């Protein structure tokens, strides 16, 4: 019999496949030299390195290209890949596609779990069955994006594999089915037409792709969280507890009154807050969001003696001082735009499109980067500032450089270079990555920053799903989570202070309201939650965090250590079942033996009903075995909708 196929064996390409020579799948590397050399076939592979770091190299003598793939294996079980492609020939090579790496997945039924959403609803998980075609996700927003996060999990053959692209610009993820039924998962930068042109001897250095595998999504997520905490983050000094933060945005917006801000700082210090962050509105003539971005000079109408009096007052109270910038942006109504309209990203003949009343500065121009660095350096150098909130409030459009070519890739690298330059000049300043909330949250930006503002939506109910999704890739100590006012400024919902506090308490905890508006009972309760956070903080941020899949509207998360399990439970909506299912805790770090509930917060949670055995268990009078936690589960009482509780579990002494 005859088979309709190649007459020579073409092995399936499982590492950055190319097309045109018998491999008919989705090509991970593609380009051309003015229409020629459109076929790429690397050969002569060589390897170097050791068990933790290795490199693969090959070339194509016809297309005159060489490729270099760096692979690093980390102790947390995460692996990174990065591809460099070099033009060894004459003239321009137009690179259309070059993935950071590829991941092979077994044949058979497969389910993809990805993160999507929008502003204020980031990190929502979506699960779908993989079909027979190519699964493709592309983002052209010029930042990580709220709607197409560059990471996924794919479950096939009894194994869950996870992937994340550490890149803050345009990106794509692709899952391709090979002829033998297996899948190749690719991640890499997405180029606009003609964007990546390599001259003779030039190289394209791609971003890093990060991989991990485990039995469940939570197993893989735990590896990612541990990797970020232990091996990705570059802290300014010896890592210290994440300070409880007051951010002034929702409490003040653009209404900056020095005496009021000082009074808020007094109230914050009395509550036990450790960092005071002055948000938008301190510069130029910034009375709303229509003006002054780019004019990074203190508004003397609001601060006649500059920022020093406020900063010195905050520091005298024992708190750190932080400040807000949005360096990459410019308002048409600004002195900077009037002086340099050519500094905005633009394409000749195309209209300048505003978003949130602002344009984007072209950081690929050296003079723009120098101007912004001088502005940041002047403020940071003249004041005792420990923290900078670096915001980015719009997607990129008409992203062209002065050469008329697409510039999104160059812009992203220029942003990285500016952050690196600021870090080098001010190594003790921590930087938060904020982009309309979680719009720039990835391992590329986290190599040079220290906190993510998880979402602009501070509604505790919305935050349950947002923080669960974000926790699939990021550890709790870098995810900003604040108690905000009730009713909430984004949704108008009213929630108890206990619900708002419990939902935020496990993360980088803070407050997003004017503390002067609280009554005495609210101040006392808030101070108690802050005390509790500080007591539990070392455990909450010390590794071993977990998130369970929501069940019947109940969200559960926490941390397990050999001597303590801290369990958070929150009920979003009314349950369908008359009784909630027992809560099974794997608790991999906990020691076997007898355990008990040692404390419950608040002391009287908003349970619908509590049986007598449950009452004894909640009071610490009933012990249960480690296997009960793992196999049987805790029979917790049913919480009312939009209520939450914290349970501290400890081993029974002498058991």
XYZ file of C-alpha atoms in Angstrom:
655
model
C 0.000 0.000 0.000
C 1.045 3.584 -0.527
C 0.903 6.318 2.086
C 0.392 9.919 1.039
C 3.353 11.440 2.831
C 7.021 12.326 2.567
C 9.333 9.690 1.062
C 11.898 10.401 3.765
C 11.308 10.316 7.498
C 10.509 13.743 8.879
C 10.697 13.531 12.662
C 8.116 15.603 14.490
C 9.651 18.902 15.530
C 9.246 19.293 19.275
C 11.402 22.393 19.731
C 10.646 25.571 17.774
C 9.480 23.872 14.548
C 9.920 25.610 11.199
C 8.062 25.041 7.954
C 8.672 24.319 4.319
C 10.675 21.084 4.542
C 8.099 18.477 5.509
C 6.962 19.772 8.886
C 3.421 21.034 8.285
C 2.537 22.272 11.736
C 2.410 25.807 13.101
C 5.921 27.285 12.567
C 7.523 28.786 15.656
C 10.169 30.640 13.626
C 9.404 32.351 10.336
C 10.745 35.200 8.230
C 12.299 36.104 4.903
C 14.939 38.161 3.143
C 12.917 40.366 0.766
C 10.730 37.363 -0.044
C 13.623 34.905 -0.286
C 15.053 32.596 2.369
C 11.502 32.020 3.547
C 12.403 28.443 4.489
C 14.280 28.010 7.750
C 15.842 24.672 8.716
C 18.363 24.598 11.504
C 20.948 21.836 11.728
C 24.265 21.042 13.359
C 22.803 21.319 16.856
C 25.262 21.519 19.729
C 24.731 21.683 23.470
C 26.711 23.187 26.302
C 26.237 23.873 30.002
C 25.337 21.792 33.022
C 22.285 20.401 34.813
C 20.947 23.823 35.811
C 21.913 25.972 32.833
C 22.351 24.783 29.287
C 22.330 26.193 25.777
C 21.407 24.736 22.402
C 22.849 26.220 19.221
C 22.355 25.566 15.517
C 22.420 27.383 12.201
C 20.959 27.472 8.713
C 23.743 27.954 6.173
C 21.283 28.562 3.335
C 19.162 31.241 4.987
C 22.285 32.415 6.847
C 20.728 32.398 10.298
C 21.845 31.028 13.639
C 19.794 30.242 16.693
C 20.686 30.004 20.363
C 18.286 28.676 23.029
C 19.105 29.254 26.689
C 17.479 26.852 29.158
C 17.597 27.196 32.932
C 16.155 24.813 35.529
C 15.326 26.225 38.969
C 15.117 24.442 42.296
C 11.383 25.172 42.493
C 10.745 22.949 39.450
C 10.282 25.838 37.021
C 12.196 25.869 33.734
C 12.869 28.912 31.566
C 13.640 29.107 27.855
C 14.841 32.057 25.817
C 15.622 32.222 22.097
C 18.162 34.408 20.321
C 18.193 34.527 16.519
C 21.038 36.152 14.560
C 21.249 37.300 10.946
C 24.554 35.909 9.664
C 23.942 37.072 6.105
C 24.043 40.305 4.154
C 21.153 42.748 4.061
C 17.955 42.800 6.083
C 16.243 39.701 7.385
C 12.575 40.350 8.224
C 11.662 38.241 11.229
C 7.927 37.578 11.258
C 7.840 35.204 14.220
C 10.264 33.830 16.794
C 8.826 32.038 19.780
C 10.613 32.090 23.116
C 10.215 28.326 23.370
C 7.950 25.332 22.981
C 6.392 22.836 25.381
C 5.391 19.296 24.378
C 2.114 17.892 25.727
C 0.885 14.307 25.505
C -1.786 13.132 23.063
C -5.385 12.520 24.046
C -8.153 14.725 25.432
C -6.785 18.044 26.661
C -8.233 20.950 28.589
C -6.811 24.466 28.447
C -7.244 26.854 31.360
C -6.419 30.473 30.567
C -6.977 33.887 32.162
C -9.127 36.592 30.615
C -11.207 39.547 31.744
C -11.297 43.319 31.409
C -10.479 46.420 33.428
C -11.652 45.802 36.976
C -12.229 42.085 36.295
C -8.778 40.749 35.561
C -7.495 37.205 36.016
C -10.766 35.333 35.497
C -10.171 31.674 34.660
C -11.671 30.054 31.567
C -11.494 26.301 30.899
C -12.119 24.798 27.452
C -11.555 21.486 25.704
C -8.819 21.443 23.072
C -10.042 20.633 19.579
C -8.153 19.354 16.553
C -7.096 22.745 15.241
C -4.708 25.429 16.471
C -5.645 27.239 19.693
C -4.339 30.789 19.354
C -4.370 33.818 21.638
C -2.898 37.129 20.509
C -2.651 40.464 22.306
C -1.837 43.741 20.551
C -2.438 46.167 23.431
C 1.227 46.956 24.035
C 1.133 45.670 27.602
C 0.407 42.389 29.346
C -3.311 43.311 29.058
C -6.396 42.760 31.206
C -8.091 40.432 28.726
C -5.393 38.082 27.383
C -2.922 37.115 30.064
C 0.238 35.469 28.615
C -0.064 32.220 30.505
C -2.055 28.990 30.484
C -2.375 25.498 31.885
C -3.040 22.449 29.745
C -4.118 19.127 31.241
C -3.466 16.011 29.125
C -2.301 12.462 29.746
C -2.730 12.771 33.505
C -0.296 15.708 33.732
C -0.929 19.432 34.033
C 1.617 21.679 32.320
C 1.809 25.420 32.906
C 3.358 28.136 30.789
C 3.953 31.859 31.212
C 5.654 34.397 28.950
C 7.613 36.976 30.913
C 6.944 39.888 28.577
C 5.070 43.171 28.994
C 4.307 43.944 25.332
C 2.457 42.322 22.446
C 2.431 38.560 22.751
C 0.913 35.314 21.526
C 0.268 31.819 22.785
C -0.356 28.938 20.387
C -1.249 25.282 20.925
C -0.778 23.117 17.812
C -1.745 19.471 17.319
C 1.021 17.371 15.773
C 0.418 14.528 13.324
C 0.959 11.956 16.084
C -1.695 13.554 18.314
C 0.632 15.299 20.715
C 0.493 19.061 21.161
C 3.134 21.746 21.008
C 2.515 24.842 23.091
C 4.360 27.997 22.035
C 4.753 31.431 23.600
C 6.499 34.478 22.259
C 6.449 38.102 21.307
C 3.958 39.223 18.658
C 5.440 41.468 15.953
C 3.548 44.033 13.931
C 4.139 43.990 10.164
C 7.770 44.744 9.394
C 8.543 45.475 13.029
C 11.491 43.128 13.510
C 14.137 43.750 10.826
C 17.585 42.354 11.524
C 20.556 43.938 9.777
C 23.739 42.013 9.043
C 25.055 40.647 12.339
C 22.028 41.819 14.320
C 20.330 39.540 16.843
C 16.820 39.288 18.182
C 16.815 38.487 21.897
C 13.400 37.167 22.830
C 11.727 37.212 26.233
C 11.776 34.251 28.595
C 9.133 31.560 28.651
C 8.584 29.787 31.979
C 7.341 26.181 32.280
C 6.297 23.872 35.093
C 4.342 20.626 35.475
C 2.433 18.788 38.199
C -0.543 16.608 39.002
C -3.002 19.512 39.281
C -3.239 23.167 38.355
C -2.669 24.060 42.005
C 0.531 21.950 42.038
C 1.874 23.910 39.074
C 0.684 27.229 40.510
C 2.537 26.469 43.749
C 5.736 25.990 41.747
C 5.222 29.314 39.964
C 4.535 31.153 43.227
C 7.618 29.676 44.894
C 9.751 30.556 41.870
C 8.643 34.195 41.877
C 9.272 34.542 45.622
C 12.612 32.780 45.786
C 14.223 33.159 42.399
C 12.665 35.907 40.272
C 12.212 38.856 42.612
C 15.139 41.245 43.045
C 14.520 42.968 46.366
C 16.374 46.230 47.119
C 17.843 44.885 50.341
C 17.354 41.974 52.683
C 13.733 41.081 52.319
C 11.570 42.693 54.985
C 7.903 42.168 55.871
C 5.601 43.776 53.317
C 4.483 47.018 54.999
C 0.785 47.673 55.557
C 0.012 50.485 53.102
C -2.349 53.444 52.934
C -2.859 54.621 49.360
C -4.559 58.010 49.039
C -6.310 57.547 45.681
C -9.851 56.538 46.600
C -9.752 58.622 49.756
C -8.823 61.878 48.003
C -8.581 61.534 44.227
C -7.246 64.892 42.967
C -8.254 66.869 46.054
C -4.875 67.329 47.733
C -5.066 69.436 50.888
C -1.879 69.372 52.904
C -3.480 69.674 56.336
C -5.962 66.912 55.543
C -3.215 64.622 54.225
C -1.178 65.190 57.370
C -4.218 64.370 59.483
C -4.786 61.225 57.427
C -1.170 60.257 58.050
C -1.722 60.753 61.797
C -4.790 58.518 61.682
C -2.958 55.932 59.569
C -0.081 55.716 62.032
C -2.528 55.241 64.914
C -4.099 52.344 63.000
C -0.707 50.643 62.642
C -0.182 51.461 58.964
C 3.474 51.381 57.895
C 3.597 53.022 54.455
C 1.816 56.179 53.231
C 1.523 56.486 49.417
C 0.607 59.807 47.806
C -1.259 58.992 44.613
C -2.127 61.018 41.490
C -2.615 64.781 41.707
C 0.573 66.216 43.283
C 2.238 67.617 40.128
C 1.724 70.147 37.325
C -1.779 71.615 37.531
C -3.394 68.225 37.949
C -6.958 68.829 39.156
C -8.453 66.034 37.058
C -7.269 63.457 34.540
C -7.249 65.846 31.568
C -3.962 67.646 32.187
C -0.326 67.708 33.299
C 0.931 64.182 32.628
C 4.556 64.765 31.648
C 4.940 67.843 33.866
C 6.603 66.100 36.802
C 7.062 69.196 38.917
C 5.394 69.721 42.307
C 2.157 71.715 42.119
C 2.968 74.757 44.271
C -0.729 75.645 44.580
C -1.236 72.466 46.624
C 2.261 72.183 48.073
C 3.645 75.735 48.427
C 6.775 74.460 50.199
C 7.092 71.351 48.059
C 6.589 67.780 49.187
C 9.116 67.973 52.020
C 6.674 69.052 54.777
C 4.334 66.132 54.052
C 7.151 63.615 53.685
C 8.852 64.740 56.885
C 5.543 64.526 58.725
C 4.933 60.980 57.458
C 8.457 59.905 58.331
C 8.179 61.452 61.822
C 5.262 59.083 62.432
C 7.455 56.086 61.674
C 5.921 55.364 58.260
C 7.600 55.032 54.879
C 6.597 57.461 52.140
C 5.631 56.451 48.621
C 4.596 58.431 45.555
C 2.698 57.904 42.281
C 4.089 58.447 38.775
C 2.848 57.629 35.296
C 6.102 58.221 33.419
C 5.162 56.811 30.007
C 2.150 59.076 29.461
C 1.463 62.646 28.391
C -1.656 64.826 28.279
C -2.159 67.119 25.278
C -2.921 69.741 27.929
C 0.590 69.822 29.371
C 3.636 72.039 29.095
C 5.611 69.044 27.837
C 3.258 68.350 24.917
C 3.100 72.015 23.985
C 6.901 72.049 23.858
C 7.379 68.620 22.247
C 4.296 67.272 20.431
C 6.645 65.084 18.397
C 7.488 63.115 21.549
C 4.164 61.256 21.486
C 3.952 57.863 19.777
C 2.432 58.577 16.376
C 2.298 57.529 12.744
C 2.394 60.219 10.084
C -1.017 60.820 8.543
C -2.871 58.996 11.318
C -4.879 60.843 13.982
C -3.650 60.910 17.567
C -6.129 58.765 19.489
C -6.720 59.678 23.105
C -7.440 57.148 25.826
C -8.214 58.416 29.334
C -7.347 61.863 27.911
C -3.737 60.863 27.342
C -1.178 59.849 24.763
C 1.929 57.683 25.094
C 5.438 59.105 25.050
C 7.861 57.606 22.540
C 10.477 56.165 24.862
C 12.478 54.873 21.894
C 13.716 58.460 21.536
C 16.767 58.809 23.797
C 15.850 62.382 24.655
C 12.475 61.237 26.012
C 14.040 58.582 28.203
C 16.593 61.121 29.448
C 13.871 63.653 30.263
C 11.809 61.120 32.201
C 14.808 59.794 34.084
C 15.815 63.326 35.078
C 12.267 63.992 36.366
C 12.125 60.796 38.396
C 15.686 61.172 39.611
C 15.054 64.740 40.754
C 12.032 63.789 42.885
C 13.486 60.563 44.280
C 16.882 62.115 44.914
C 15.553 65.140 46.790
C 13.225 63.297 49.163
C 13.121 60.370 51.550
C 11.008 58.124 49.321
C 10.962 54.366 49.803
C 8.375 53.371 47.212
C 7.121 54.400 43.793
C 3.797 53.403 42.257
C 4.546 53.224 38.509
C 1.254 53.431 36.625
C 0.288 52.967 32.954
C -3.325 53.803 32.215
C -3.876 53.072 28.547
C -3.225 50.604 25.747
C -0.889 51.484 22.885
C -2.300 52.674 19.549
C -0.572 54.195 16.498
C 2.621 52.869 18.063
C 5.151 54.152 15.567
C 8.669 55.467 15.986
C 10.092 58.504 14.224
C 11.290 56.158 11.456
C 7.627 55.424 10.679
C 7.924 51.760 11.604
C 6.022 49.836 14.249
C 7.652 50.421 17.615
C 5.777 48.367 20.212
C 8.676 45.986 20.799
C 11.205 48.813 21.047
C 8.844 50.730 23.347
C 8.560 47.790 25.727
C 12.311 47.395 25.891
C 12.717 51.140 26.426
C 10.301 50.984 29.382
C 12.359 48.159 30.866
C 15.542 50.184 30.313
C 14.056 53.229 32.063
C 12.954 51.166 35.071
C 16.408 49.551 35.202
C 18.039 52.981 35.071
C 15.891 54.249 37.933
C 16.620 51.094 39.950
C 20.342 51.540 39.436
C 20.239 55.181 40.553
C 17.889 54.495 43.486
C 18.458 50.876 44.502
C 16.558 51.189 47.786
C 13.300 52.364 46.202
C 10.675 49.666 45.724
C 8.522 49.930 42.586
C 4.944 48.822 42.089
C 3.784 47.832 38.611
C 0.307 49.228 38.031
C -1.413 49.468 34.656
C -5.051 50.380 35.182
C -4.778 47.701 37.823
C -3.401 44.347 36.636
C -2.763 45.353 33.018
C 1.005 44.914 33.279
C 1.537 41.847 35.429
C 4.115 39.362 34.195
C 7.506 37.927 35.043
C 9.276 40.367 32.709
C 8.216 43.433 34.670
C 8.626 41.544 37.969
C 12.332 41.051 37.284
C 12.632 44.781 37.995
C 9.660 45.669 40.247
C 8.365 44.498 43.619
C 4.575 44.641 43.732
C 1.592 44.284 41.426
C -1.552 46.334 41.818
C -3.888 43.419 41.231
C -6.922 45.382 40.061
C -8.396 48.880 40.138
C -11.559 47.214 41.420
C -11.372 47.072 45.211
C -14.819 45.508 45.697
C -14.186 42.516 47.977
C -16.706 40.299 46.179
C -15.083 40.939 42.799
C -11.645 40.505 44.320
C -12.362 36.865 45.259
C -12.100 35.667 41.659
C -9.502 38.285 40.658
C -7.097 37.303 43.430
C -7.682 33.573 42.927
C -6.751 33.843 39.249
C -3.735 36.061 39.895
C -2.537 33.582 42.532
C -2.102 30.944 39.847
C 1.061 32.792 38.799
C 1.959 35.236 41.578
C 2.613 34.801 45.327
C 0.390 36.643 47.822
C 3.042 38.983 49.201
C 3.368 40.915 45.923
C -0.353 41.217 45.110
C -1.718 44.527 46.367
C -5.058 44.051 48.171
C -6.663 46.980 49.990
C -9.645 47.566 52.251
C -11.721 50.233 50.549
C -14.774 52.243 51.542
C -18.335 50.969 51.722
C -20.201 51.506 49.468
C -17.453 50.538 47.050
C -16.407 53.234 44.584
C -16.450 50.928 41.555
C -19.568 48.824 42.109
C -21.590 50.626 44.773
C -21.854 47.431 46.842
C -21.875 47.584 50.635
C -19.824 45.067 52.564
C -18.967 44.610 56.219
C -15.508 45.665 57.317
C -14.756 42.074 58.310
C -15.545 40.797 54.791
C -13.420 43.503 53.172
C -10.547 42.858 55.580
C -10.532 39.067 55.318
C -10.552 39.121 51.514
C -7.469 41.396 51.506
C -5.573 40.164 54.552
C -3.455 37.341 53.062
C -1.889 39.522 50.360
C 0.175 42.734 50.393
C -2.348 44.264 52.727
C -3.396 47.889 52.691
C -6.096 50.522 52.985
C -7.683 52.508 50.138
C -9.838 55.077 51.920
C -9.655 58.267 53.951
C -9.226 57.079 57.561
C -10.702 60.355 58.825
C -14.105 59.220 57.538
C -14.195 56.173 59.847
C -16.130 56.298 63.093
C -14.528 55.149 66.341
C -15.917 51.605 66.109
C -14.630 51.210 62.535
C -11.207 52.552 63.518
C -10.979 50.091 66.385
C -12.016 47.163 64.200
C -9.643 48.143 61.383
C -6.766 48.409 63.855
C -7.546 44.890 65.073
C -7.421 43.497 61.526
C -4.080 45.215 60.975
C -2.733 43.689 64.201
C -3.923 40.262 63.052
C -2.288 40.672 59.647
C 1.026 41.611 61.235
C 0.851 38.607 63.557
C 0.165 36.212 60.688
C 2.262 38.000 58.035
C 5.419 35.907 58.360
C 3.427 32.728 57.743
C 1.182 34.198 55.046
C 4.170 35.482 53.072
C 6.633 32.722 53.881
C 5.634 30.185 51.238
C 3.232 27.280 51.305
C 0.242 29.288 50.106
C -2.659 27.448 48.468
C -5.894 28.225 46.648
C -8.725 25.734 46.302
C -11.106 25.719 43.356
C -14.372 27.494 44.289
C -17.233 25.158 45.086
C -20.870 26.195 45.387
C -19.870 29.851 45.727
C -17.309 29.227 48.479
C -13.743 30.445 47.952
C -10.988 29.000 50.133
C -7.317 29.888 50.299
C -4.530 30.124 52.828
C -1.123 28.803 53.800
C 0.190 25.607 55.372
C 3.382 25.342 57.421
C 4.634 22.453 59.569
C 3.147 24.054 62.691
C 0.195 26.071 61.410
C -2.521 26.144 58.777
C -4.217 29.476 58.158
C -7.455 28.930 56.270
C -9.559 31.678 54.694
C -13.138 30.915 53.651
C -15.469 33.356 51.894
C -18.967 32.750 50.599
C -19.704 34.730 47.456
C -23.308 33.774 46.660
C -25.974 31.705 48.350
C -25.196 27.996 48.199
C -27.254 25.525 46.205
C -26.669 22.755 48.768
C -28.333 22.806 52.172
C -24.944 22.179 53.776
C -21.492 23.001 52.355
C -19.286 20.061 51.486
C -16.476 19.272 53.960
C -13.383 21.234 53.059
C -10.493 18.950 52.087
C -7.040 20.406 52.718
C -4.017 18.763 51.151
C -1.763 20.861 53.461
C 1.458 19.360 52.050
C 3.679 21.234 54.499
C 1.685 20.353 57.612
C 2.925 17.652 59.970
C 0.847 14.496 60.482
C -0.899 13.982 63.785
C -3.794 15.533 65.670
C -4.904 19.082 64.860
C -7.412 21.566 66.277
C -8.875 24.947 65.405
C -6.957 27.320 67.666
C -8.610 30.628 66.682
C -11.421 31.975 64.512
C -11.668 35.524 63.131
C -13.970 37.302 63.620
C -14.824 35.609 66.893
C -18.433 35.257 65.761
C -18.443 34.736 61.975
C -21.644 35.307 60.040
C -22.671 31.652 59.919
C -26.229 30.717 58.938
C -26.364 27.816 61.386
C -23.875 25.993 63.582
C -24.385 22.454 64.908
C -23.145 21.434 68.333
C -20.249 19.321 66.926
C -19.267 22.263 64.738
C -19.440 24.577 67.758
C -17.055 22.300 69.676
C -14.730 22.121 66.680
C -14.711 25.919 66.225
C -14.020 26.358 69.953
C -10.951 24.154 69.749
C -12.477 21.388 71.851
C -12.490 18.771 69.073
C -9.311 17.344 67.557
C -9.060 15.726 64.151
C -6.360 13.748 62.412
C -4.189 14.863 59.565
C -5.881 12.296 57.308
C -9.246 13.860 58.132
C -7.973 17.134 56.705
C -6.733 15.413 53.585
C -9.451 12.830 52.901
C -12.546 13.665 54.887
C -12.315 17.420 55.171
C -13.448 19.990 57.720
C -17.243 20.245 58.117
C -17.301 24.048 58.368
C -20.635 25.781 58.951
C -22.370 27.603 56.129
C -21.490 31.304 55.810
C -23.997 33.882 54.688
C -23.424 35.307 51.195
C -20.704 37.972 51.131
C -19.286 36.888 54.471
C -15.910 35.400 55.365
C -13.867 33.931 58.218
C -10.274 33.004 59.046
C -9.398 29.764 60.857
C -6.044 29.132 62.534
C -5.303 25.395 62.789
C -2.491 24.106 64.989
C -1.215 20.677 66.108
C -2.539 19.401 69.424
C 0.260 19.667 71.959
C 1.396 16.322 73.278
C -0.635 14.407 70.703
